mmCIF file of C-alpha atoms and ligand atoms in Angstrom:
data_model
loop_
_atom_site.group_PDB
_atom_site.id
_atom_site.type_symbol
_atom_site.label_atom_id
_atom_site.label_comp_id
_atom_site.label_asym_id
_atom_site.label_seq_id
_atom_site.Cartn_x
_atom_site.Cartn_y
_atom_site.Cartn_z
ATOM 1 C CA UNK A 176 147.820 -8.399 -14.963
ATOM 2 C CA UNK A 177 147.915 -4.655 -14.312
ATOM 3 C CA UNK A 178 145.015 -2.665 -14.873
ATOM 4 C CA UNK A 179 147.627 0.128 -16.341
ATOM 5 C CA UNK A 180 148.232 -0.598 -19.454
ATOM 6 C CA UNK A 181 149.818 3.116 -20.823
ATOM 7 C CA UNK A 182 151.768 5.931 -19.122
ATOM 8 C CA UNK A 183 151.146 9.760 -20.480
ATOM 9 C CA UNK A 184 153.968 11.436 -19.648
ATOM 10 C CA UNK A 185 154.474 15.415 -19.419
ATOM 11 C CA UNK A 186 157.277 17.015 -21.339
ATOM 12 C CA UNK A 187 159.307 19.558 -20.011
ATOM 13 C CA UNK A 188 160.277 18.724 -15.942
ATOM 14 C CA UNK A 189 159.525 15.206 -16.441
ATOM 15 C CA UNK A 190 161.190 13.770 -19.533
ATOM 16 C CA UNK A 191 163.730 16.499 -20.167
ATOM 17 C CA UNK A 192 164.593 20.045 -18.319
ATOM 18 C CA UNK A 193 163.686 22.450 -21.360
ATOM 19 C CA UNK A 194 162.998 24.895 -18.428
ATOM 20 C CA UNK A 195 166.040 26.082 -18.331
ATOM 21 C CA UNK A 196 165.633 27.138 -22.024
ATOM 22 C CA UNK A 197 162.496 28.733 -21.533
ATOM 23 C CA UNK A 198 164.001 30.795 -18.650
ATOM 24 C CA UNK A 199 166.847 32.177 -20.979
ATOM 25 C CA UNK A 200 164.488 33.340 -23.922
ATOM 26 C CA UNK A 201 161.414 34.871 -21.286
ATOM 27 C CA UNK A 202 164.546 36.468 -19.665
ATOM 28 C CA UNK A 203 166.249 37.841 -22.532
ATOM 29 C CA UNK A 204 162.689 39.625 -22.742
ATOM 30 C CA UNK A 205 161.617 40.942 -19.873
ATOM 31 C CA UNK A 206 165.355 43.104 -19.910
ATOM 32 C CA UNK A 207 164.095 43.926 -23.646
ATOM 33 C CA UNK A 208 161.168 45.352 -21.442
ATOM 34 C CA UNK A 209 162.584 46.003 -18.924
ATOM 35 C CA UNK A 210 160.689 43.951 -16.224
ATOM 36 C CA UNK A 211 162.270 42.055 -13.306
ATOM 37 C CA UNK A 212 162.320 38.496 -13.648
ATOM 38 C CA UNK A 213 164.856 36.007 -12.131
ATOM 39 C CA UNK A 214 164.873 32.398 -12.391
ATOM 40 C CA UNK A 215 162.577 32.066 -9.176
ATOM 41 C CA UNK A 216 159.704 34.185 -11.179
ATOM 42 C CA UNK A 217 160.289 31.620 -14.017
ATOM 43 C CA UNK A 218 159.138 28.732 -11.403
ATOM 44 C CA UNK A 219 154.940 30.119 -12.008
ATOM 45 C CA UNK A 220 156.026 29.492 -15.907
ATOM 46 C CA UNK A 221 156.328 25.818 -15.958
ATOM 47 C CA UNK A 222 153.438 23.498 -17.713
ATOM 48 C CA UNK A 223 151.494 27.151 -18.231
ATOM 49 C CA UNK A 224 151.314 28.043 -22.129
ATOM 50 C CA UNK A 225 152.965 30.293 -24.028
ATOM 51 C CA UNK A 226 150.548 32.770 -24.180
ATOM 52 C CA UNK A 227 149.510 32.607 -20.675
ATOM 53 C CA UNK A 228 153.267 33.210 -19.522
ATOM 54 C CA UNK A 229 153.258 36.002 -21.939
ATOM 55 C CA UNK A 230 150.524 37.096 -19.720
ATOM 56 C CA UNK A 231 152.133 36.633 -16.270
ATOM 57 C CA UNK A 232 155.358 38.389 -17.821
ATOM 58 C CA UNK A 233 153.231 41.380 -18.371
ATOM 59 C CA UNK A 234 151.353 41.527 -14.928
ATOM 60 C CA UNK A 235 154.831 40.703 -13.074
ATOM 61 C CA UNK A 236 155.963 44.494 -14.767
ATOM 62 C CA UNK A 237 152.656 46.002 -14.146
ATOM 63 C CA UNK A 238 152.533 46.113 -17.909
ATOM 64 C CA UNK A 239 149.428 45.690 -20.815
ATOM 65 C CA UNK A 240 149.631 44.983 -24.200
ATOM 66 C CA UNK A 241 146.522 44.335 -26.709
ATOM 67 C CA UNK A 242 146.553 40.953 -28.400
ATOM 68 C CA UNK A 243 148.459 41.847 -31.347
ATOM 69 C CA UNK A 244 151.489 42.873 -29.241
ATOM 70 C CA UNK A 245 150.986 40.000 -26.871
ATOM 71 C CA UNK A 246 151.176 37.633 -30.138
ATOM 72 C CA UNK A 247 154.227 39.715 -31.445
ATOM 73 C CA UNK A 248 156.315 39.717 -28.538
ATOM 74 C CA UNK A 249 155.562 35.854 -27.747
ATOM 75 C CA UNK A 250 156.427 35.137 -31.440
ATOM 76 C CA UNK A 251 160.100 36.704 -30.828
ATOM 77 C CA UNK A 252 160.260 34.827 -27.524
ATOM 78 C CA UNK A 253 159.673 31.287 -28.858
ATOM 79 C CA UNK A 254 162.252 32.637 -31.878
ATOM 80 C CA UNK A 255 165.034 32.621 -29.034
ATOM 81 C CA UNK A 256 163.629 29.655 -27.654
ATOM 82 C CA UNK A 257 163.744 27.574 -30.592
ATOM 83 C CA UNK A 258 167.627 28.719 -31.101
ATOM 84 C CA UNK A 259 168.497 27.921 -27.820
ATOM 85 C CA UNK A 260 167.070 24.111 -28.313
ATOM 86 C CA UNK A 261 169.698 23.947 -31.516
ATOM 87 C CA UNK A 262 171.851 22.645 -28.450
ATOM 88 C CA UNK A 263 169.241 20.064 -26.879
ATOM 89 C CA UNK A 264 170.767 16.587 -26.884
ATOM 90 C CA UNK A 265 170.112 13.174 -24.789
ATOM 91 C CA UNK A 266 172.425 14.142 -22.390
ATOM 92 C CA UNK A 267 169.779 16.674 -21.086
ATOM 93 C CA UNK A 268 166.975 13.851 -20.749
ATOM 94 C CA UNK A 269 166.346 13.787 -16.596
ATOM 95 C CA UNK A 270 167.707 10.811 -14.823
ATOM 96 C CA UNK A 271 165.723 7.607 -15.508
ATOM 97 C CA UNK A 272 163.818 9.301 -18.861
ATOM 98 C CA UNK A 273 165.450 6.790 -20.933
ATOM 99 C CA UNK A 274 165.560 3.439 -18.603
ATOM 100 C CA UNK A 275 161.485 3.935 -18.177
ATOM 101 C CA UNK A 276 161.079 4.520 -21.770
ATOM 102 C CA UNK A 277 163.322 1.475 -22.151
ATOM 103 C CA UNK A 278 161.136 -0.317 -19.739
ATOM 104 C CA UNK A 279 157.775 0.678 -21.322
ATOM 105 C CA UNK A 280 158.574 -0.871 -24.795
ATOM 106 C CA UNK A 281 159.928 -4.068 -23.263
ATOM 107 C CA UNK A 282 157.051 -4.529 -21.349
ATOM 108 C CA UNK A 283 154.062 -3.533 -23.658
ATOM 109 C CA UNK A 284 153.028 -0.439 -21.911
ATOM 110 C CA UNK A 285 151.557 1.839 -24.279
ATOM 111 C CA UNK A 286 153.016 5.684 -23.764
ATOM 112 C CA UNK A 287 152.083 9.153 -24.755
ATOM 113 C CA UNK A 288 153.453 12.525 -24.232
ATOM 114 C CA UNK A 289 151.150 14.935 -23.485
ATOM 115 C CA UNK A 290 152.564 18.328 -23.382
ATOM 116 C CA UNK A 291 151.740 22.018 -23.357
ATOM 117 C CA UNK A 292 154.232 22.740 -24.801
ATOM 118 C CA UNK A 293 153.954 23.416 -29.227
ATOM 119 C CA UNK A 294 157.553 22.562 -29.416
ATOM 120 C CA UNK A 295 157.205 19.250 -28.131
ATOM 121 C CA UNK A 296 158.185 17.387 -31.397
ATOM 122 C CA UNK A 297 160.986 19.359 -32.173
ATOM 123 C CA UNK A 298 162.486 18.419 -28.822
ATOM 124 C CA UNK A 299 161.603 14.792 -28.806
ATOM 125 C CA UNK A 300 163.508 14.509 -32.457
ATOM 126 C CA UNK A 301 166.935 16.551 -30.805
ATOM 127 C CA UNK A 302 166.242 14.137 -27.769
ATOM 128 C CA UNK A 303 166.322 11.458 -30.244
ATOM 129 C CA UNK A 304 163.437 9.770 -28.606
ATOM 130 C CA UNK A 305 160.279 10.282 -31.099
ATOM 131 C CA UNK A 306 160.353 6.250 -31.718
ATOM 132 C CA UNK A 307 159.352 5.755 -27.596
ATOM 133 C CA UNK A 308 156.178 7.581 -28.176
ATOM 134 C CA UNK A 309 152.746 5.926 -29.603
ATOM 135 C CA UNK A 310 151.108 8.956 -29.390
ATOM 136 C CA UNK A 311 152.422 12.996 -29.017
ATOM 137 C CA UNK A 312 149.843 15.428 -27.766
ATOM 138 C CA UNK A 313 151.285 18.855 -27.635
ATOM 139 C CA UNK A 314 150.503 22.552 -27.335
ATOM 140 C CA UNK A 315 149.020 22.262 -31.295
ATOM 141 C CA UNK A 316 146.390 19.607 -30.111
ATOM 142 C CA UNK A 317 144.814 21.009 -27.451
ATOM 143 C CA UNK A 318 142.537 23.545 -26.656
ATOM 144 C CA UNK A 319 142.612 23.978 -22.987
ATOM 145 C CA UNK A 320 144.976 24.523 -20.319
ATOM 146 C CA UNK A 321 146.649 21.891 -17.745
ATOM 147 C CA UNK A 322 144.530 22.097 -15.061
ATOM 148 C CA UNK A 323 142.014 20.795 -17.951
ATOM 149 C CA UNK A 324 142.317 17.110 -18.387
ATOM 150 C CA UNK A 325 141.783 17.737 -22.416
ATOM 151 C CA UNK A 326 145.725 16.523 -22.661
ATOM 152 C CA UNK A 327 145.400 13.189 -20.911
ATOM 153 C CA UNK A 328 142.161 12.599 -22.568
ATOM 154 C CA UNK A 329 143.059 12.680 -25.584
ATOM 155 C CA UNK A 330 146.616 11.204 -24.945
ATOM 156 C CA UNK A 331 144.501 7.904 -23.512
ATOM 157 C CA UNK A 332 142.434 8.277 -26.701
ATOM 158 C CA UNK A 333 144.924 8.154 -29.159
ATOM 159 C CA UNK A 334 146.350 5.042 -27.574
ATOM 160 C CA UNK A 335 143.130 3.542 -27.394
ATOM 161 C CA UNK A 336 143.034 2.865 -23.604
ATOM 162 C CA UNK A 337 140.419 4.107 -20.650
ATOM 163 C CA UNK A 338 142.067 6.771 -18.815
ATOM 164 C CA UNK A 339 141.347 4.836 -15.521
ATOM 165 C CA UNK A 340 144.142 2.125 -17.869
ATOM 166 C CA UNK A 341 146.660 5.272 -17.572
ATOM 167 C CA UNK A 342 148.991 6.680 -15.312
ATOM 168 C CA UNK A 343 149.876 10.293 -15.567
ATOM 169 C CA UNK A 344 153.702 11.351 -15.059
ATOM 170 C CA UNK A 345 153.615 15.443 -14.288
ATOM 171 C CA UNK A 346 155.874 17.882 -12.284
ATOM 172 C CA UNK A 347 153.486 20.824 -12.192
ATOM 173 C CA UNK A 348 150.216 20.918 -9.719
ATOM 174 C CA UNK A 349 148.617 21.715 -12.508
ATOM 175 C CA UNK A 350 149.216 18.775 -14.638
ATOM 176 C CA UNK A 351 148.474 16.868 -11.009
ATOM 177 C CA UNK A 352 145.393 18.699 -10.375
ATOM 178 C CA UNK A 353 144.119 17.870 -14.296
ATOM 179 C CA UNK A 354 144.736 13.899 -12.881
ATOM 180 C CA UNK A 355 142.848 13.994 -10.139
ATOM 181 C CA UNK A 356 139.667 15.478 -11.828
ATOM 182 C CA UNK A 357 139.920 12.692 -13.739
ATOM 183 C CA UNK A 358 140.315 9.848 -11.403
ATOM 184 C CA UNK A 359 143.642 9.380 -12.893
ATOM 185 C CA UNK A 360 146.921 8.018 -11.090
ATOM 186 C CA UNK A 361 149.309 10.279 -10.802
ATOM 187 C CA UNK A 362 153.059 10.190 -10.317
ATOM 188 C CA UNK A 363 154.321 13.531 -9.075
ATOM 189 C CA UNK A 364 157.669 13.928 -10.174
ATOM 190 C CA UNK A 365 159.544 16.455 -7.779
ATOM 191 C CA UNK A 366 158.795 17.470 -4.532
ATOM 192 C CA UNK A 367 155.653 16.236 -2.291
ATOM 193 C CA UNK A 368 155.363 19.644 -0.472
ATOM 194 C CA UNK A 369 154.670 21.326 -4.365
ATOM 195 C CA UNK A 370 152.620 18.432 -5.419
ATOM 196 C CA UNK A 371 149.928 17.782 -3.580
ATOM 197 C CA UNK A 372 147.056 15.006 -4.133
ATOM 198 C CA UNK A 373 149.674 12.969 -6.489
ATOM 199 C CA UNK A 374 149.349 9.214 -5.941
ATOM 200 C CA UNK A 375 152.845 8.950 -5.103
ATOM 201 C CA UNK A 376 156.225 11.559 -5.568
ATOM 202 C CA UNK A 377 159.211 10.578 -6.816
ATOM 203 C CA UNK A 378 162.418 13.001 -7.064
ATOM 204 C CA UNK A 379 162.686 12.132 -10.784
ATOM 205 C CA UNK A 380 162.059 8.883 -12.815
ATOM 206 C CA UNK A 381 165.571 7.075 -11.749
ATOM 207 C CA UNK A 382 163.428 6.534 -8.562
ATOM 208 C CA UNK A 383 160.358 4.877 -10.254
ATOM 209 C CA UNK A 384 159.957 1.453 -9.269
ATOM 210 C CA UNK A 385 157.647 0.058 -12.515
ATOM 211 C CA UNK A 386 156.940 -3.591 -11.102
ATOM 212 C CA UNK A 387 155.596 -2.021 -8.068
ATOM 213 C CA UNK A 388 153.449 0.776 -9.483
ATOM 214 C CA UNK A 389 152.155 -1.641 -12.181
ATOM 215 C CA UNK A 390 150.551 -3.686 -8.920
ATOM 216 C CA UNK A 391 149.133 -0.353 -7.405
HETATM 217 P P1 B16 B 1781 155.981 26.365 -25.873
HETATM 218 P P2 B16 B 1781 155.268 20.898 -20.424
HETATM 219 C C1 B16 B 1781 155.481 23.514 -20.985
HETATM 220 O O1 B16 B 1781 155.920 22.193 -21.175
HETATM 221 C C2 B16 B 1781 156.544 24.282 -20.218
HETATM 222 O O2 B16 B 1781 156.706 23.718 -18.910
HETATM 223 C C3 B16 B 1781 156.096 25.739 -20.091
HETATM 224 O O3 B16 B 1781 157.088 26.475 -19.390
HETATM 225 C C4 B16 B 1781 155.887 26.317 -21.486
HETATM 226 O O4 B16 B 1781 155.441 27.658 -21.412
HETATM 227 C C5 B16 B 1781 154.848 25.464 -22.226
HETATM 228 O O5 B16 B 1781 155.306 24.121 -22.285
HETATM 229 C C6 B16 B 1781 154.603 25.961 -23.641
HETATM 230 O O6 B16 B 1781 155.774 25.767 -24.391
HETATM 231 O O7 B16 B 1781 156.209 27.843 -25.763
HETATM 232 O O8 B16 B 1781 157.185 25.598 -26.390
HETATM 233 O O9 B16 B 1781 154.742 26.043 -26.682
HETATM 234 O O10 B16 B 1781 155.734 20.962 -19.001
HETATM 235 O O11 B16 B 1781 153.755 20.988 -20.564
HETATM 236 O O12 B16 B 1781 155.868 19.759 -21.190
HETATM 237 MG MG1 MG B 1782 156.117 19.994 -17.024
#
């Protein structure tokens, strides 16, 4: 018997590469605002919040806004964004998203997303993969930011297992880093160089071997 009995996996970079939508919409706003911003800027975006990148959009053009601006301009963002998903299908799930999903109901393992991102259902019903989740814990659920663990706690909660029973699936350092605190095992998925302290890296989940992580 394994002690892991779920796997909370991260959203965008892991599951399916909604990154690329981001980019588009925070793009199509900085030249609004004329601020620089290419898609190697974009890279300090990924599993940070909305707001947040709002935030680092701002500093990156030497720019402030008060709150109410901040909220308005954010709001128009996430307007593009959510147009842009209109196009989302399963062909843009990552390699192996499906086949471990697959694997996970066959097997028994419990799974969560746990995601930063507020979108997260939409994109999980255009993926056509809502019915692979027990649990969805998205940007509307939690209060605190990836490197906080408050996403994978309450992702282990809602599934009713320890979070020592869980392992974490994440392709930022922060979502790694939020692990760790926790005692968690982690799964980098990307590059071992840009995620340190992960338990072990994979390229992307085609290169997950379950039967041996379930004996780790
Ligand atoms: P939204 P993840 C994150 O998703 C994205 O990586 C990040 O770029 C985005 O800003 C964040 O979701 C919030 O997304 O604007 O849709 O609420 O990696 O945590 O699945
Ligand atoms: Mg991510």
């Amino acid at each position: 018997m394994s002690r892991f009995k779920a796997f909370l996996f991260d959203l965008d970079g892991v599951i399916c590469d909604t990154a690329k939508y981001h980019y588009l919409a925070w793009k199509r706003l900085a030249d609004m605002l004329g601020i620089p911003f290419d898609e190697k800027a974009n890279e300090a975006f990924k599993g940070v919040s909305r707001m947040r990148c709002m935030e680092l959009l701002l500093e990156f053009g030497n720019r402030t806004a008060d709150d109410e601006e901040k909220v308005r301009l954010a709001d128009m963002k996430n307007e593009w964004y959510v147009e842009y998903l209109h196009d989302l299908d399963r062909s843009e799930l990552l390699p192996g998203a499906l086949e471990v999903l697959e694997e996970c109901r066959r097997r028994g393992i419990k799974t969560a997303i746990c995601s930063a991102s507020k979108n997260a259902p939409l994109i999980l019903s255009r993926l056509e993969i809502t019915d692979y989740f027990d649990a969805v814990i998205d940007g509307n659920k939690v209060t605190k930011a990836k490197p906080d663990p408050e996403v994978f706690l309450l992702g282990a909660k809602e599934l009713g297992v320890e979070p020592a029973e869980c392992v974490i699936f994440e392709d930022s350092l922060a979502g790694v880093q939020a692990g760790i605190s926790e005692n968690i095992f982690v799964v980098g998925i990307g590059k071992p160089e840009n995620l340190p302290g992960a338990d072990i890296v994979v390229e992307n989940l085609s290169y997950l071997d379950v039967d041996s992580l379930l004996k780790a």
